[in-house]
Each structure stands twice: as structure tokens, then as C-alpha cells.
mmCIF file of C-alpha atoms in Angstrom:
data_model
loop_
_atom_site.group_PDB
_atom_site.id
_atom_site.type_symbol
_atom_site.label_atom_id
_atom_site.label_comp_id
_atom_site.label_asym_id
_atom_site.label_seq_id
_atom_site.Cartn_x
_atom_site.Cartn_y
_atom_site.Cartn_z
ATOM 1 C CA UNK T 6 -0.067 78.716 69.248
ATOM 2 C CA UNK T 7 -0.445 78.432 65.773
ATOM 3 C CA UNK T 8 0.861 81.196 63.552
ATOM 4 C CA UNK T 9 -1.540 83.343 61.116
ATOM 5 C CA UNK T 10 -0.711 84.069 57.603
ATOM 6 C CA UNK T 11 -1.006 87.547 57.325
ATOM 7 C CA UNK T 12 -2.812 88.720 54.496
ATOM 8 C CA UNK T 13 -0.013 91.097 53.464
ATOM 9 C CA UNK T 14 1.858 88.049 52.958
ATOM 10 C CA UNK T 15 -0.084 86.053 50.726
ATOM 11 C CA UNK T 16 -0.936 89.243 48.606
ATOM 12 C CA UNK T 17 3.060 88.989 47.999
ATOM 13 C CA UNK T 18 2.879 85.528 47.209
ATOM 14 C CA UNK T 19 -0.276 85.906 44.753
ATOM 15 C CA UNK T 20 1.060 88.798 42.871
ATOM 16 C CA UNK T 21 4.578 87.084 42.780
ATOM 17 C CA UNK T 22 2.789 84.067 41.373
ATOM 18 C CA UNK T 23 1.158 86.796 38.848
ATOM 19 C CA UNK T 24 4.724 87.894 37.975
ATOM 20 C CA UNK T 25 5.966 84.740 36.869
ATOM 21 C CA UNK T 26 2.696 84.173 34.523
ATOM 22 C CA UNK T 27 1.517 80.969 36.922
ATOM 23 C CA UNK T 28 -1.730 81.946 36.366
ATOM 24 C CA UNK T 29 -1.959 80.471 33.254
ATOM 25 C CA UNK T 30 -3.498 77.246 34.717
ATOM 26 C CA UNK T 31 -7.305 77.823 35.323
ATOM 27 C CA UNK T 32 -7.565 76.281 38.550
ATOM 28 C CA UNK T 33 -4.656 77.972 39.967
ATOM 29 C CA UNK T 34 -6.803 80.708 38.969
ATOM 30 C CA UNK T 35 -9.736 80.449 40.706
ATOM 31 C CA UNK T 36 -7.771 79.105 43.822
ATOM 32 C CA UNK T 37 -6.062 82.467 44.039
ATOM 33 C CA UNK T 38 -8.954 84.117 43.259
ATOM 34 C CA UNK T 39 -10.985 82.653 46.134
ATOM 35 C CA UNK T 40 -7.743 83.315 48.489
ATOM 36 C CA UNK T 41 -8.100 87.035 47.703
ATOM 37 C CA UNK T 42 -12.156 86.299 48.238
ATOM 38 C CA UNK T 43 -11.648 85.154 51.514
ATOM 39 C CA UNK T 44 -9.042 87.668 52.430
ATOM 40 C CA UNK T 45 -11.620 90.148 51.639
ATOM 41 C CA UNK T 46 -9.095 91.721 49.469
ATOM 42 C CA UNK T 47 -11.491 92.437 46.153
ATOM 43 C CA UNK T 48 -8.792 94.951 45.077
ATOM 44 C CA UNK T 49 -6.372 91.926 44.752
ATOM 45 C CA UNK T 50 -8.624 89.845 42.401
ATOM 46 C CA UNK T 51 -9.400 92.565 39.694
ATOM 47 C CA UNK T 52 -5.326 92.928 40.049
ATOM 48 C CA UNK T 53 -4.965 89.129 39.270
ATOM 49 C CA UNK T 54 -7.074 88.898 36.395
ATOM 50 C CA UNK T 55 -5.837 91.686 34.357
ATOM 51 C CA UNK T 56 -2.317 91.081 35.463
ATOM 52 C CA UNK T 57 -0.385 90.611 32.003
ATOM 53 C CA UNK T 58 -1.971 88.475 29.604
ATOM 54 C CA UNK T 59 -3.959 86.168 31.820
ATOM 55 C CA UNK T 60 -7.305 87.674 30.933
ATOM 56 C CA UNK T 61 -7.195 87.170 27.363
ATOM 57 C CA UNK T 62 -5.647 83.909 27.980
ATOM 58 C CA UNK T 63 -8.992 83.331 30.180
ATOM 59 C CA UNK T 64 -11.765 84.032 27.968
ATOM 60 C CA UNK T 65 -12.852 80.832 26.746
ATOM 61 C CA UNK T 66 -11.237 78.751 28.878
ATOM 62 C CA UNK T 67 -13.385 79.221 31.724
ATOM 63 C CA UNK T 68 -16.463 77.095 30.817
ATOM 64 C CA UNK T 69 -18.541 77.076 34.002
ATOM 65 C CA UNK T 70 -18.084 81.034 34.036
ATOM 66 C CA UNK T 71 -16.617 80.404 37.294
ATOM 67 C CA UNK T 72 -14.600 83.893 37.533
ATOM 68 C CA UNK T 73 -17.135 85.765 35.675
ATOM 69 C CA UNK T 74 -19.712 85.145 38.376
ATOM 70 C CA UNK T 75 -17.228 85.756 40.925
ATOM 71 C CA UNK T 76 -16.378 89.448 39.409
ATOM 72 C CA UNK T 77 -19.844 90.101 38.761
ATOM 73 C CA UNK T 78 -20.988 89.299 42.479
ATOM 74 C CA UNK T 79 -18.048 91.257 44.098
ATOM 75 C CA UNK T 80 -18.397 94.107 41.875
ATOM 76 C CA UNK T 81 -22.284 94.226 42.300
ATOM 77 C CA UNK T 82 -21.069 94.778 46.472
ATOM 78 C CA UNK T 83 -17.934 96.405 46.709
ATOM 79 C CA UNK T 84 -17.961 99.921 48.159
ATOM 80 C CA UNK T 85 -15.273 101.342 45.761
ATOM 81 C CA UNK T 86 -16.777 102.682 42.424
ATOM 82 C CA UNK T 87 -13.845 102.007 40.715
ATOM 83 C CA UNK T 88 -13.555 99.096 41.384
ATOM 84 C CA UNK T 89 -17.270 98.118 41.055
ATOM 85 C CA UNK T 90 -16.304 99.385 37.158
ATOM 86 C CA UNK T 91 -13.473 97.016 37.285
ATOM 87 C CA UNK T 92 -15.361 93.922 37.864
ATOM 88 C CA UNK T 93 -18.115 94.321 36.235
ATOM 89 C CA UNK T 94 -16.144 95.089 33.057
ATOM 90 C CA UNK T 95 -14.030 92.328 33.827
ATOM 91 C CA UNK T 96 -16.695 89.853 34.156
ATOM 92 C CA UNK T 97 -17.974 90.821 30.933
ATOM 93 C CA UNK T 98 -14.407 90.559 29.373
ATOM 94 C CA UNK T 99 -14.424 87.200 30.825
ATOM 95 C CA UNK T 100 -17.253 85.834 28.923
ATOM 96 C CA UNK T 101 -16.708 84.742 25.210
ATOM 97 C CA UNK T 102 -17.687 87.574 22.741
ATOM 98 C CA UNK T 103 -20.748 85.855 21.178
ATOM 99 C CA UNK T 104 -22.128 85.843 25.252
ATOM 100 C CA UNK T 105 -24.856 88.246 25.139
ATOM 101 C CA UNK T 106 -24.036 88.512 28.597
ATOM 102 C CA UNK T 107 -20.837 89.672 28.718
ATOM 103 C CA UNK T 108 -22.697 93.177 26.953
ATOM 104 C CA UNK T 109 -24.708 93.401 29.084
ATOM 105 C CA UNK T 110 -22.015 93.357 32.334
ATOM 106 C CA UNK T 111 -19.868 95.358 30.085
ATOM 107 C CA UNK T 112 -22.380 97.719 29.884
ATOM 108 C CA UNK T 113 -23.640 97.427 33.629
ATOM 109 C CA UNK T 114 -19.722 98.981 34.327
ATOM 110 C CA UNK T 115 -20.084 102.281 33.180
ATOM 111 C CA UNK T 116 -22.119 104.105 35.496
ATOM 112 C CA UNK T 117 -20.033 103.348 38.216
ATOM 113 C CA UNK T 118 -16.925 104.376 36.070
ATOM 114 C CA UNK T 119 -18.695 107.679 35.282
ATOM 115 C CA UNK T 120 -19.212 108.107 38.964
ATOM 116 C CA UNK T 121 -15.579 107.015 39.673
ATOM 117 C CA UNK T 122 -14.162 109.705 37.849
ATOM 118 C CA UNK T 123 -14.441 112.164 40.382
ATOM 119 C CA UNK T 124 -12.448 110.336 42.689
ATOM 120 C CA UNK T 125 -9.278 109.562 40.529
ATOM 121 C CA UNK T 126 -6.569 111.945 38.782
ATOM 122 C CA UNK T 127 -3.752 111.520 36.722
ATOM 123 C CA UNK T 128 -2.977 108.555 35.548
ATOM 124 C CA UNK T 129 -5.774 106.457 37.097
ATOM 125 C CA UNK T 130 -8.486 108.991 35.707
ATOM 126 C CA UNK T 131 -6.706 108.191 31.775
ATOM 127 C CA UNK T 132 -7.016 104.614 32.341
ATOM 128 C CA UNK T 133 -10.671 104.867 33.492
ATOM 129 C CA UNK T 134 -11.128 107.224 30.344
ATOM 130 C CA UNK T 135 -10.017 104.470 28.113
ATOM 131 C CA UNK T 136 -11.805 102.063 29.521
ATOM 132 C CA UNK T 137 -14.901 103.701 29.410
ATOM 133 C CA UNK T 138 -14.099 104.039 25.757
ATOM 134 C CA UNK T 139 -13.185 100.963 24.700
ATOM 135 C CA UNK T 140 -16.720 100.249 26.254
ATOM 136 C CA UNK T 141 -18.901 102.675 24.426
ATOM 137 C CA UNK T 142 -17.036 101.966 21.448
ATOM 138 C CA UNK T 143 -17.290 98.085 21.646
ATOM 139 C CA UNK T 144 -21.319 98.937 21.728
ATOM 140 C CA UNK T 145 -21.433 101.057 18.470
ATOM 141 C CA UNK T 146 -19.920 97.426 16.771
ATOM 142 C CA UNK T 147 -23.103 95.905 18.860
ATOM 143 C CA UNK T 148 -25.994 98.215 17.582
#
């Protein structure tokens, strides 16, 4: 028979790929990104994107608003707040910063990282907290 990849596997070999900055070509991007789609691993694409630089790299360079789409419709159905907050900040972040859009996604990630504090301590819950920051405090330059 033919053998499966297991997922476990091919998380390796995408975050390995991550490691060694390949993501710095747009369509190996979104290829990985719809790997970790299909693998049903949402975790794995908010990992991707804001794995070292290749988010800010990304902004801009992604002129069909390919990825932003993709974290906005993933993040608009996955189950875990915190990572709901994840992608929908990172398909704002995504977007170029005169993108009216990308405000309002920013914006749309908040409740559920309110609601996500509960669940997380330590480290995870300071992370969140300066998230959530950097959002409310990117608005006050909006207003």
C-alpha cells in the first residue's frame, strides 16, 4: 500500500523550513500555509506567519490578500479563542497600514483575546497582554 505522511511529520518539515527563513518566497508561503489548511492544523499557520521576520517581510507583498483572507476565515471558525485572536490580528497585520481593513480585523481580535485570557497563564497570558496592547494602542494613532 501506499504510505501516509503523517501530519506530525510535515509539521517538522514546515517549521524546519520556518527555521531556515524559506519562507521568504510568497508562494512557498501560501503553499505551506494551505498544507497546514488541509492538515487541519490552524495552530501551525498562525505559527508560520509570525515565525521570525516573515510577517513583516509579508505585508505588502501579498497583493491578492491571499493569506489575509485565509487568517481571517480560519480565525472567524476555529474553536480556540486564542487563537481566533491570533488570526484575526494577523490578518489585519497582513494588510498594508493604509488598508482600512486591516483596523477593522485588528480590531475584530480583541474580544476573543479578552475572552482568551482566562484560559492562559504565565507567559502566554503576557504575550496576549501585549498584544492586546499594541492593539488598543495602534487605535488611539487611528482616532
Amino acid at each position: 500500500g501506499k504510505e501516509q505522511l503523517d501530519p506530525e511529520t510535515l509539521e517538522q518539515l514546515l517549521m524546519g523550513l520556518a527555521d531556515r527563513q524559506f519562507f521568504f518566497s510568497l508562494e512557498l508561503t501560501k503553499f505551506a500555509v494551505k498544507v497546514a489548511v488541509s492538515l487541519r492544523r490552524d495552530q501551525l499557520v498562525a505559527t508560520i506567519l509570525y515565525h521570525g521576520k516573515v510577517r513583516d517581510w509579508l505585508v505588502g507583498q501579498d497583493k491578492d490578500c491571499f493569506l489575509s483572507k485565509l487568517c481571517w476565515d480560519i480565525g472567524l471558525s476555529c474553536d480556540s479563542l486564542q487563537l481566533k485572536h491570533s488570526l484575526l490580528l494577523l490578518s489585519g497585520q497582513l494588510l498594508p497600514p493604509s488598508d482600512t481593513a486591516g483596523l477593522a480585523a485588528r480590531l475584530a481580535s480583541v474580544p476573543a483575546g479578552l475572552m482568551a485570557l482566562k484560559n492562559v497563564e504565565g507567559r502566554e497570558r503576557k504575550q496576549l497582554m501585549r498584544q492586546l496592547e499594541q492593539v488598543l494602542n495602534g487605535l488611539v494613532d487611528h482616532v
